[in-house]
CSV table of C-alpha atoms in Angstrom, one decimal:
chain,number,residue,atom,x,y,z
A,127,MET,CA,-10.2,-11.4,2.0
A,128,ASN,CA,-6.3,-10.5,2.2
A,129,PHE,CA,-3.9,-8.6,0.1
A,130,THR,CA,-2.9,-11.9,-1.8
A,131,SER,CA,-6.3,-12.3,-3.1
A,132,ALA,CA,-5.4,-10.0,-6.0
A,133,ILE,CA,-3.7,-12.8,-7.4
A,134,GLY,CA,-5.5,-15.9,-8.7
A,135,SER,CA,-4.5,-19.5,-8.0
A,136,ASP,CA,-2.7,-19.5,-11.3
A,137,GLY,CA,-0.6,-16.5,-10.3
A,138,LYS,CA,-2.3,-14.2,-12.9
A,139,ASN,CA,-4.1,-11.0,-12.0
A,140,VAL,CA,-7.6,-11.2,-11.3
A,141,HIS,CA,-9.8,-10.3,-14.5
A,142,SER,CA,-9.8,-6.5,-14.9
A,143,ALA,CA,-13.6,-6.4,-15.8
A,144,ASP,CA,-14.4,-8.1,-12.3
A,145,LEU,CA,-12.1,-5.3,-10.6
A,146,ARG,CA,-13.7,-2.5,-12.6
A,147,LYS,CA,-17.2,-3.6,-11.8
A,148,ARG,CA,-16.5,-3.8,-8.1
A,149,LEU,CA,-14.7,-0.5,-8.0
A,150,SER,CA,-17.8,1.1,-9.7
A,151,GLN,CA,-20.0,-0.1,-7.0
A,152,LEU,CA,-17.6,1.2,-4.4
A,153,LEU,CA,-17.6,4.5,-6.0
A,154,GLU,CA,-21.5,4.6,-6.5
A,155,THR,CA,-21.9,3.7,-2.9
A,156,THR,CA,-19.5,6.3,-1.6
A,157,GLN,CA,-21.1,9.0,-3.7
A,158,GLN,CA,-24.5,8.2,-2.6
A,159,ALA,CA,-23.8,7.9,1.1
A,160,ASP,CA,-24.5,10.9,3.2
A,161,ARG,CA,-21.2,10.9,5.2
A,162,PRO,CA,-19.3,7.8,3.9
A,163,TRP,CA,-16.3,8.7,6.1
A,164,LEU,CA,-18.0,7.6,9.3
A,165,ALA,CA,-17.7,4.0,8.1
A,166,TRP,CA,-13.9,4.1,7.0
A,167,PRO,CA,-11.6,2.4,9.3
A,168,THR,CA,-9.9,4.3,11.9
A,169,THR,CA,-6.9,2.0,12.7
A,170,TRP,CA,-4.3,0.2,10.8
A,171,LYS,CA,-5.9,-3.2,11.9
A,172,GLY,CA,-9.4,-2.0,10.5
A,173,LEU,CA,-7.7,-1.2,7.4
A,174,GLN,CA,-6.2,-4.5,6.9
A,175,GLU,CA,-9.6,-6.1,7.5
A,176,SER,CA,-11.6,-3.8,5.2
A,177,ASP,CA,-12.6,-5.4,1.9
A,178,ASP,CA,-13.1,-1.9,0.4
A,179,HIS,CA,-9.6,-0.7,1.2
A,180,LEU,CA,-8.1,-3.9,-0.1
A,181,LEU,CA,-10.4,-3.5,-3.3
A,182,LEU,CA,-8.6,-0.1,-3.7
A,183,ARG,CA,-5.2,-1.3,-3.5
A,184,GLU,CA,-6.0,-4.2,-5.9
A,185,TYR,CA,-7.3,-1.8,-8.6
A,186,LEU,CA,-4.8,1.0,-8.1
A,187,THR,CA,-1.8,-1.5,-8.4
A,188,SER,CA,-3.3,-3.9,-11.0
A,189,PRO,CA,-0.9,-4.3,-14.1
A,190,LEU,CA,-4.0,-5.1,-15.9
A,191,ILE,CA,-5.7,-2.1,-15.2
A,192,HIS,CA,-2.5,0.0,-16.2
A,193,LYS,CA,-2.1,-1.7,-19.3
A,194,GLU,CA,-5.8,-1.2,-20.4
A,195,LYS,CA,-5.4,2.2,-19.6
A,196,LEU,CA,-2.3,2.8,-21.5
A,197,GLU,CA,-3.8,1.0,-24.5
A,198,GLU,CA,-6.6,3.7,-24.4
A,199,VAL,CA,-4.4,6.5,-24.0
A,200,ARG,CA,-2.2,5.5,-26.9
A,201,ARG,CA,-5.4,5.1,-29.2
A,202,ASN,CA,-6.2,8.7,-28.1
A,203,PHE,CA,-2.8,9.7,-29.2
A,204,ILE,CA,-2.6,8.1,-32.5
A,205,GLU,CA,-6.1,9.5,-33.4
A,206,ALA,CA,-4.7,12.9,-32.8
A,207,VAL,CA,-1.6,12.1,-34.7
A,208,ARG,CA,-3.5,11.0,-37.5
A,209,ALA,CA,-5.9,14.0,-37.5
A,210,LYS,CA,-2.8,16.1,-37.9
A,211,GLY,CA,-1.8,14.1,-40.8
A,212,LEU,CA,1.6,13.1,-39.2
A,213,ALA,CA,1.2,9.3,-39.4
A,214,LYS,CA,3.4,8.9,-42.4
A,215,GLU,CA,5.6,6.1,-43.4
A,216,GLY,CA,9.1,6.7,-41.9
A,217,VAL,CA,8.1,8.8,-39.0
A,218,ALA,CA,8.1,8.1,-35.2
A,219,ALA,CA,7.4,9.9,-32.0
A,220,PHE,CA,10.6,9.7,-30.1
A,221,LEU,CA,10.4,9.9,-26.4
A,222,GLU,CA,13.2,10.1,-23.7
A,223,GLY,CA,12.7,8.9,-20.1
A,224,GLY,CA,14.3,10.2,-17.0
A,225,THR,CA,17.8,8.9,-16.3
A,226,THR,CA,19.7,7.6,-13.6
A,227,ASP,CA,22.1,10.6,-13.5
A,228,GLU,CA,19.0,12.9,-12.7
A,229,TRP,CA,18.3,11.0,-9.7
A,230,MET,CA,21.7,10.7,-8.0
A,231,LEU,CA,22.3,12.3,-4.5
A,232,TYR,CA,24.9,14.7,-5.5
A,233,SER,CA,28.1,13.0,-5.4
A,234,SER,CA,27.1,9.9,-3.4
A,235,ASP,CA,26.0,6.5,-4.7
A,236,CYS,CA,22.6,6.9,-3.5
A,237,ASN,CA,19.5,8.2,-5.3
A,238,LYS,CA,17.7,11.1,-4.1
A,239,ALA,CA,14.6,9.1,-3.8
A,240,ALA,CA,12.7,6.2,-5.4
A,241,PHE,CA,12.8,7.0,-9.1
A,242,ARG,CA,9.9,9.0,-10.5
A,243,GLN,CA,9.3,9.0,-14.4
A,244,GLU,CA,9.3,12.1,-16.6
A,245,ALA,CA,5.6,12.9,-17.1
A,246,PHE,CA,5.0,12.7,-20.8
A,247,PHE,CA,7.0,9.4,-20.8
A,248,GLN,CA,4.9,7.9,-18.0
A,249,HIS,CA,1.6,8.9,-19.5
A,250,LEU,CA,2.1,7.5,-22.9
A,251,ILE,CA,4.7,4.7,-22.2
A,252,GLY,CA,3.9,4.0,-18.5
A,253,ILE,CA,7.2,2.5,-17.4
A,254,ASN,CA,8.6,3.9,-14.2
A,255,GLU,CA,12.1,2.8,-14.8
A,256,PRO,CA,15.2,5.2,-15.8
A,257,ASP,CA,17.4,5.1,-18.8
A,258,ILE,CA,14.6,4.0,-21.4
A,259,TYR,CA,13.8,5.6,-24.9
A,260,ALA,CA,10.7,4.9,-26.7
A,261,ALA,CA,9.8,5.1,-30.5
A,262,TYR,CA,6.2,5.1,-31.8
A,263,ILE,CA,6.4,4.4,-35.4
A,264,LEU,CA,3.3,6.2,-36.5
A,265,ALA,CA,2.2,4.6,-39.7
A,266,SER,CA,2.3,1.0,-38.4
A,267,GLU,CA,1.4,1.9,-34.7
A,268,GLU,CA,4.4,-0.1,-33.4
A,269,LEU,CA,5.9,0.9,-30.0
A,270,VAL,CA,9.6,0.0,-29.8
A,271,LEU,CA,11.2,0.4,-26.5
A,272,PHE,CA,15.1,0.6,-25.9
A,273,THR,CA,16.2,-0.4,-22.5
A,274,PRO,CA,19.5,-0.3,-21.0
A,275,LYS,CA,21.9,-3.2,-20.8
A,276,ILE,CA,22.9,-3.8,-17.2
A,277,PRO,CA,26.6,-3.9,-16.6
A,278,GLU,CA,27.7,-7.3,-14.9
A,279,ASP,CA,29.0,-5.6,-11.9
A,280,ALA,CA,25.6,-4.1,-11.4
A,281,LEU,CA,23.5,-7.1,-11.5
A,282,ARG,CA,24.3,-8.2,-7.9
A,283,PHE,CA,22.9,-4.9,-6.7
A,284,MET,CA,20.0,-4.7,-9.1
A,285,GLY,CA,19.1,-8.2,-9.8
A,286,PRO,CA,18.8,-9.9,-13.1
A,287,PRO,CA,17.2,-7.9,-16.0
A,288,LYS,CA,13.8,-8.2,-16.8
A,289,ASP,CA,13.0,-10.4,-20.0
A,290,ASN,CA,11.9,-8.5,-23.0
A,291,ASN,CA,8.7,-10.5,-22.9
A,292,PHE,CA,7.8,-8.7,-19.5
A,293,TYR,CA,7.7,-5.3,-21.2
A,294,VAL,CA,5.8,-6.5,-24.1
A,295,SER,CA,3.2,-8.5,-22.1
A,296,ARG,CA,3.0,-5.8,-19.3
A,297,TYR,CA,3.1,-2.5,-21.2
A,298,ALA,CA,1.8,-3.7,-24.6
A,299,VAL,CA,4.7,-2.4,-26.5
A,300,THR,CA,5.6,-4.1,-29.9
A,301,ASP,CA,9.2,-4.8,-29.3
A,302,VAL,CA,12.1,-4.3,-27.0
A,303,VAL,CA,15.8,-3.7,-28.0
A,304,GLU,CA,18.5,-3.9,-25.3
A,305,VAL,CA,21.1,-1.3,-26.0
A,306,LYS,CA,24.4,-0.1,-24.4
A,307,HIS,CA,25.0,3.3,-26.7
A,308,LEU,CA,22.7,5.6,-28.4
A,309,LYS,CA,24.5,4.9,-31.7
A,310,GLU,CA,22.5,1.5,-31.4
A,311,VAL,CA,19.3,3.3,-30.9
A,312,GLU,CA,20.0,5.1,-34.0
A,313,GLU,CA,21.1,2.1,-36.1
A,314,GLU,CA,17.8,0.2,-35.1
A,315,LEU,CA,15.4,2.9,-36.1
A,316,ARG,CA,17.3,3.3,-39.4
A,317,ARG,CA,17.0,-0.5,-40.0
A,318,ARG,CA,13.1,0.1,-39.4
A,319,GLY,CA,13.1,2.7,-42.1
A,320,ILE,CA,12.7,5.8,-39.9
A,321,HIS,CA,14.0,9.2,-41.2
A,322,THR,CA,12.2,11.6,-39.1
A,323,LEU,CA,11.6,11.9,-35.5
A,324,LEU,CA,8.8,14.0,-33.6
A,325,VAL,CA,10.1,15.1,-30.4
A,326,LEU,CA,9.0,17.2,-27.4
A,327,LYS,CA,9.6,20.9,-27.2
A,328,GLY,CA,7.7,23.3,-25.3
A,329,VAL,CA,7.3,25.3,-22.1
A,330,ASN,CA,5.4,24.2,-19.2
A,331,SER,CA,2.8,27.0,-18.7
A,332,ASP,CA,2.5,26.5,-14.9
A,333,SER,CA,6.1,26.4,-14.0
A,334,GLY,CA,7.6,28.3,-17.1
A,335,ARG,CA,10.1,25.7,-17.4
A,336,PRO,CA,11.2,24.2,-20.6
A,337,VAL,CA,10.2,20.7,-21.8
A,338,GLY,CA,12.7,18.9,-24.0
A,339,PRO,CA,14.0,18.3,-26.5
A,340,PRO,CA,15.4,14.9,-25.7
A,341,LYS,CA,19.3,15.0,-25.1
A,342,ALA,CA,19.6,11.6,-27.0
A,343,ILE,CA,19.0,13.5,-30.4
A,344,SER,CA,22.4,15.4,-30.1
A,345,SER,CA,23.9,11.9,-30.7
A,346,PHE,CA,22.1,11.2,-34.0
A,347,SER,CA,23.3,12.4,-37.2
A,348,PHE,CA,20.8,10.7,-39.6
A,349,PHE,CA,17.4,11.8,-38.7
A,350,SER,CA,15.3,14.8,-39.5
A,351,ILE,CA,14.0,16.3,-36.3
A,352,ASP,CA,10.5,17.9,-36.0
A,353,ASP,CA,10.1,19.6,-32.5
A,354,GLN,CA,7.0,21.7,-33.7
A,355,ALA,CA,3.9,19.3,-33.3
A,356,LEU,CA,4.5,16.7,-30.5
A,357,TYR,CA,4.2,18.7,-27.7
A,358,ASP,CA,0.8,20.4,-28.3
A,359,ILE,CA,-0.5,16.9,-29.4
A,360,LEU,CA,0.5,15.3,-26.0
A,361,VAL,CA,-0.4,18.2,-23.9
A,362,ASP,CA,-3.9,17.9,-25.2
A,363,CYS,CA,-4.0,14.2,-24.7
A,364,ARG,CA,-2.9,14.6,-21.2
A,365,LEU,CA,-5.6,17.3,-20.5
A,366,ARG,CA,-8.5,15.4,-21.9
A,367,LYS,CA,-8.7,12.2,-19.8
A,368,THR,CA,-10.0,9.0,-21.3
A,369,PRO,CA,-12.9,7.0,-19.6
A,370,ARG,CA,-10.3,4.6,-18.1
A,371,GLU,CA,-8.0,7.5,-16.9
A,372,ALA,CA,-11.2,9.2,-15.4
A,373,GLU,CA,-12.1,5.9,-13.6
A,374,PHE,CA,-8.5,5.7,-12.1
A,375,LEU,CA,-8.6,9.2,-11.1
A,376,ALA,CA,-11.7,8.6,-9.2
A,377,ALA,CA,-10.1,5.7,-7.4
A,378,ALA,CA,-6.9,7.6,-6.8
A,379,CYS,CA,-9.0,10.6,-5.3
A,380,LEU,CA,-11.0,8.2,-2.9
A,381,CYS,CA,-7.7,6.9,-1.5
A,382,SER,CA,-6.4,10.4,-0.8
A,383,SER,CA,-9.6,11.4,0.7
A,384,GLN,CA,-9.7,8.3,2.9
A,385,ALA,CA,-6.0,9.1,3.8
A,386,HIS,CA,-7.0,12.7,5.0
A,387,CYS,CA,-9.7,11.4,7.1
A,388,PHE,CA,-7.5,8.8,8.6
A,389,VAL,CA,-5.1,11.6,9.4
A,390,ALA,CA,-7.8,13.9,11.0
A,391,ARG,CA,-8.8,10.9,13.4
A,392,GLN,CA,-5.3,10.5,14.6
A,393,VAL,CA,-4.2,14.1,15.1
A,394,ARG,CA,-3.8,15.4,18.6
A,395,CYS,CA,-2.9,18.8,20.1
A,396,GLY,CA,0.9,18.8,20.9
A,397,MET,CA,1.8,16.8,17.8
A,398,VAL,CA,4.1,18.2,15.1
A,399,GLU,CA,2.9,19.1,11.9
A,400,GLY,CA,5.2,16.6,10.1
A,401,GLN,CA,3.6,13.6,11.8
A,402,ALA,CA,0.3,14.3,9.9
A,403,GLU,CA,2.5,14.2,6.8
A,404,ALA,CA,4.0,10.7,7.8
A,405,LEU,CA,0.6,9.3,8.6
A,406,PHE,CA,-0.7,10.4,5.1
A,407,LYS,CA,2.2,9.0,3.2
A,408,ALA,CA,2.0,5.6,5.1
A,409,TYR,CA,-1.9,5.6,4.2
A,410,VAL,CA,-1.3,6.2,0.4
A,411,GLY,CA,1.4,3.7,0.3
A,412,PHE,CA,-0.4,1.1,2.4
A,413,VAL,CA,-3.8,1.3,0.9
A,414,GLY,CA,-3.1,2.8,-2.7
A,415,GLY,CA,0.4,1.4,-3.6
A,416,ALA,CA,1.9,5.1,-3.7
A,417,ARG,CA,5.7,5.3,-3.4
A,418,HIS,CA,5.3,8.9,-3.9
A,419,VAL,CA,3.0,12.0,-3.1
A,420,ALA,CA,2.3,14.2,-5.9
A,421,TYR,CA,4.0,17.2,-4.2
A,422,ASP,CA,5.5,18.2,-1.1
A,423,CYS,CA,2.9,17.8,1.7
A,424,ILE,CA,1.7,21.2,3.1
A,425,CYS,CA,0.8,20.7,6.8
A,426,CYS,CA,-0.2,23.9,8.6
A,427,ALA,CA,-1.2,24.6,12.0
A,428,GLY,CA,-2.5,28.2,12.8
A,429,VAL,CA,-1.0,31.3,10.9
A,430,ASN,CA,1.3,28.7,8.8
A,431,ALA,CA,-1.6,28.3,6.5
A,432,SER,CA,-1.0,31.9,5.3
A,433,ILE,CA,2.2,30.5,3.5
A,434,LEU,CA,0.9,28.9,0.3
A,435,HIS,CA,3.5,26.4,-0.1
A,436,TYR,CA,4.4,25.7,3.3
A,437,GLY,CA,6.3,22.6,4.0
A,438,HIS,CA,9.3,23.3,2.0
A,439,ALA,CA,13.0,22.8,2.9
A,440,GLY,CA,12.9,26.2,5.0
A,441,ARG,CA,9.5,25.5,6.7
A,442,PRO,CA,9.5,21.8,6.9
A,443,ASN,CA,6.2,21.0,8.7
A,444,ASP,CA,7.9,21.3,12.1
A,445,ALA,CA,5.6,23.5,14.2
A,446,ALA,CA,3.6,22.0,17.1
A,447,ILE,CA,-0.2,21.9,16.9
A,448,GLY,CA,-1.8,24.1,19.4
A,449,SER,CA,-5.0,23.4,21.4
A,450,SER,CA,-7.1,25.9,19.2
A,451,ASP,CA,-5.3,25.9,15.8
A,452,LEU,CA,-7.2,25.9,12.3
A,453,LEU,CA,-5.3,23.0,10.5
A,454,LEU,CA,-4.7,23.2,6.8
A,455,PHE,CA,-3.4,19.8,5.3
A,456,ASP,CA,-2.9,19.9,1.6
A,457,MET,CA,-1.7,16.7,0.6
A,458,GLY,CA,-2.1,14.0,-2.3
A,459,GLY,CA,-1.0,10.8,-3.6
A,460,ASP,CA,0.7,9.9,-6.7
A,461,PHE,CA,-0.6,6.7,-8.2
A,462,ASN,CA,1.2,5.5,-11.2
A,463,GLY,CA,2.0,9.1,-12.4
A,464,TYR,CA,-1.5,10.2,-11.7
A,465,ALA,CA,-1.7,12.9,-9.1
A,466,THR,CA,-4.4,13.8,-6.6
A,467,ASP,CA,-4.5,17.4,-4.8
A,468,ILE,CA,-6.7,17.4,-2.0
A,469,THR,CA,-7.0,19.8,1.0
A,470,PHE,CA,-8.7,19.4,4.3
A,471,THR,CA,-9.3,22.1,7.0
A,472,TYR,CA,-10.6,21.6,10.5
A,473,PRO,CA,-10.0,22.8,14.0
A,474,SER,CA,-7.4,20.9,16.3
A,475,SER,CA,-9.8,20.8,19.2
A,476,GLY,CA,-12.7,19.3,17.1
A,477,VAL,CA,-14.8,22.5,17.4
A,478,PHE,CA,-14.6,25.8,15.4
A,479,THR,CA,-14.4,28.9,17.3
A,480,GLY,CA,-16.6,31.7,15.9
A,481,PRO,CA,-14.1,33.4,13.7
A,482,GLN,CA,-12.7,29.9,12.4
A,483,ARG,CA,-16.4,28.8,11.5
A,484,ALA,CA,-16.7,32.2,9.6
A,485,ILE,CA,-13.6,31.7,7.6
A,486,TYR,CA,-14.5,28.0,6.7
A,487,GLU,CA,-18.1,28.9,5.8
A,488,ALA,CA,-16.9,31.6,3.4
A,489,VAL,CA,-14.6,29.3,1.6
A,490,LEU,CA,-17.3,26.5,1.6
A,491,ASP,CA,-19.8,29.0,0.0
A,492,ALA,CA,-17.1,30.0,-2.6
A,493,GLN,CA,-16.4,26.2,-3.5
A,494,LEU,CA,-20.1,25.6,-3.8
A,495,ALA,CA,-20.7,28.5,-6.1
A,496,VAL,CA,-17.7,27.4,-8.3
A,497,ILE,CA,-19.0,23.9,-8.4
A,498,GLU,CA,-22.7,25.2,-9.6
A,499,ARG,CA,-21.1,27.4,-12.1
A,500,MET,CA,-18.6,24.9,-13.6
A,501,ARG,CA,-19.3,23.5,-17.1
A,502,PRO,CA,-17.5,22.9,-20.4
A,503,GLY,CA,-16.8,26.3,-22.1
A,504,VAL,CA,-16.5,28.3,-18.7
A,505,GLU,CA,-12.9,29.7,-18.3
A,506,TRP,CA,-11.2,29.0,-15.1
A,507,THR,CA,-10.5,32.6,-14.6
A,508,GLU,CA,-14.1,33.3,-14.4
A,509,LEU,CA,-14.4,30.6,-11.7
A,510,HIS,CA,-11.4,32.0,-9.9
A,511,ARG,CA,-13.2,35.5,-10.0
A,512,LEU,CA,-16.3,34.2,-8.7
A,513,ALA,CA,-14.7,32.4,-5.7
A,514,GLU,CA,-13.0,35.7,-4.9
A,515,ARG,CA,-16.4,37.7,-5.0
A,516,THR,CA,-18.1,35.2,-2.8
A,517,ILE,CA,-15.3,35.5,-0.3
A,518,LEU,CA,-15.4,39.1,-0.4
A,519,LYS,CA,-19.1,39.1,0.3
A,520,HIS,CA,-18.2,37.5,3.5
A,521,LEU,CA,-15.3,39.8,4.2
A,522,LYS,CA,-17.7,42.6,3.8
A,523,VAL,CA,-20.3,41.3,6.3
A,524,ARG,CA,-17.6,40.7,8.9
A,525,GLY,CA,-16.1,44.3,8.4
A,526,ASP,CA,-13.0,45.0,10.0
A,527,SER,CA,-13.2,42.4,12.7
A,528,TRP,CA,-11.4,39.9,10.4
A,529,ARG,CA,-7.8,40.1,10.4
A,530,TYR,CA,-5.9,40.0,7.1
A,531,GLU,CA,-4.4,36.6,7.7
A,532,CYS,CA,-7.9,35.3,7.8
A,533,LEU,CA,-8.2,36.1,4.0
A,534,LEU,CA,-4.9,34.1,3.2
A,535,HIS,CA,-6.4,31.4,5.3
A,536,CYS,CA,-9.4,31.6,3.1
A,537,THR,CA,-7.6,31.5,-0.3
A,538,MET,CA,-5.9,28.2,0.9
A,539,THR,CA,-8.8,26.5,2.4
A,540,LYS,CA,-9.6,24.4,-0.7
A,541,THR,CA,-10.8,20.7,-1.4
């Protein structure tokens, strides 16, 4: 088997049912194995020859899998909208994707990085391209895409524009309209009988940063704007994963877990923390097709693990790995907008010292206690306090022989 086997002789993707069946078997085998990581490849050549790893890439990058996942997400969204009594004639949910301008590197003509779509747009629309708007006409369940007309002088840099049928077939949209100006968007929506737009407006409860409303609506003069309902509906849709989303996340987490194990087998004393980051990024890209990681990689050696978000620009994973360091690597790939967040902790020497073992086992006990208690209806704050109580029991047993930074290590050693 090779990487081109994901495409049949007619150039089309293999049937998604076959992919999903083989993935299910892989996930089940992995879950049932005592120590599955012992069978995972340890070299790049081994990865190229591993059918299981080729299957992961085939699944995680399959347009058919992505399309079917999107269709399920949208059914979930429409059901939520109907339950709120919002699926009325003339009403559309209007979403604005990320823009080219937002990704420019200051005054240069280069981008900051490969484009990464706004999260709500990516979840419901699924297209990782800039400068796109979408209108979901709720009564008829039509999804209309507004794509930018590429200037003639940009074609030699960007290539010819995709045919409208590409978006219709790949992303299950109803119609595609190419536009140069926002006024054309307004005119097209009016032509389709739209008089009210539901738009995003809210606050991210984690970051405290605002979400929406779309900048584009300032250019519209005709529509009534409702910014009260859509945010909560879409947040709830993102929170409650569909079966296809859960399946996709399982595959994504398996890929990131394998990447961590691959890194662990390559790490040596004397390497720099950032080399572990480089290996991880290469793996999730090579095996899972991930062009991004979900967040800045946190690669800590020794006391650096006491810095919760180590790896930022001021602490850029640049310390050397010592011969007796406890390593904490917190990294996760981003697969089609679905983030993974996984942390591995292990000694650089391959053998725990007494204090390192005590720290590790304290956090392991806390983790197992949380998993045992976790069930629908249990507040996450209750689980957080349970983890703290478990760790404090270990601290009490160890007494004052533990240094303060050991507790900080404990709070970071998660999986």
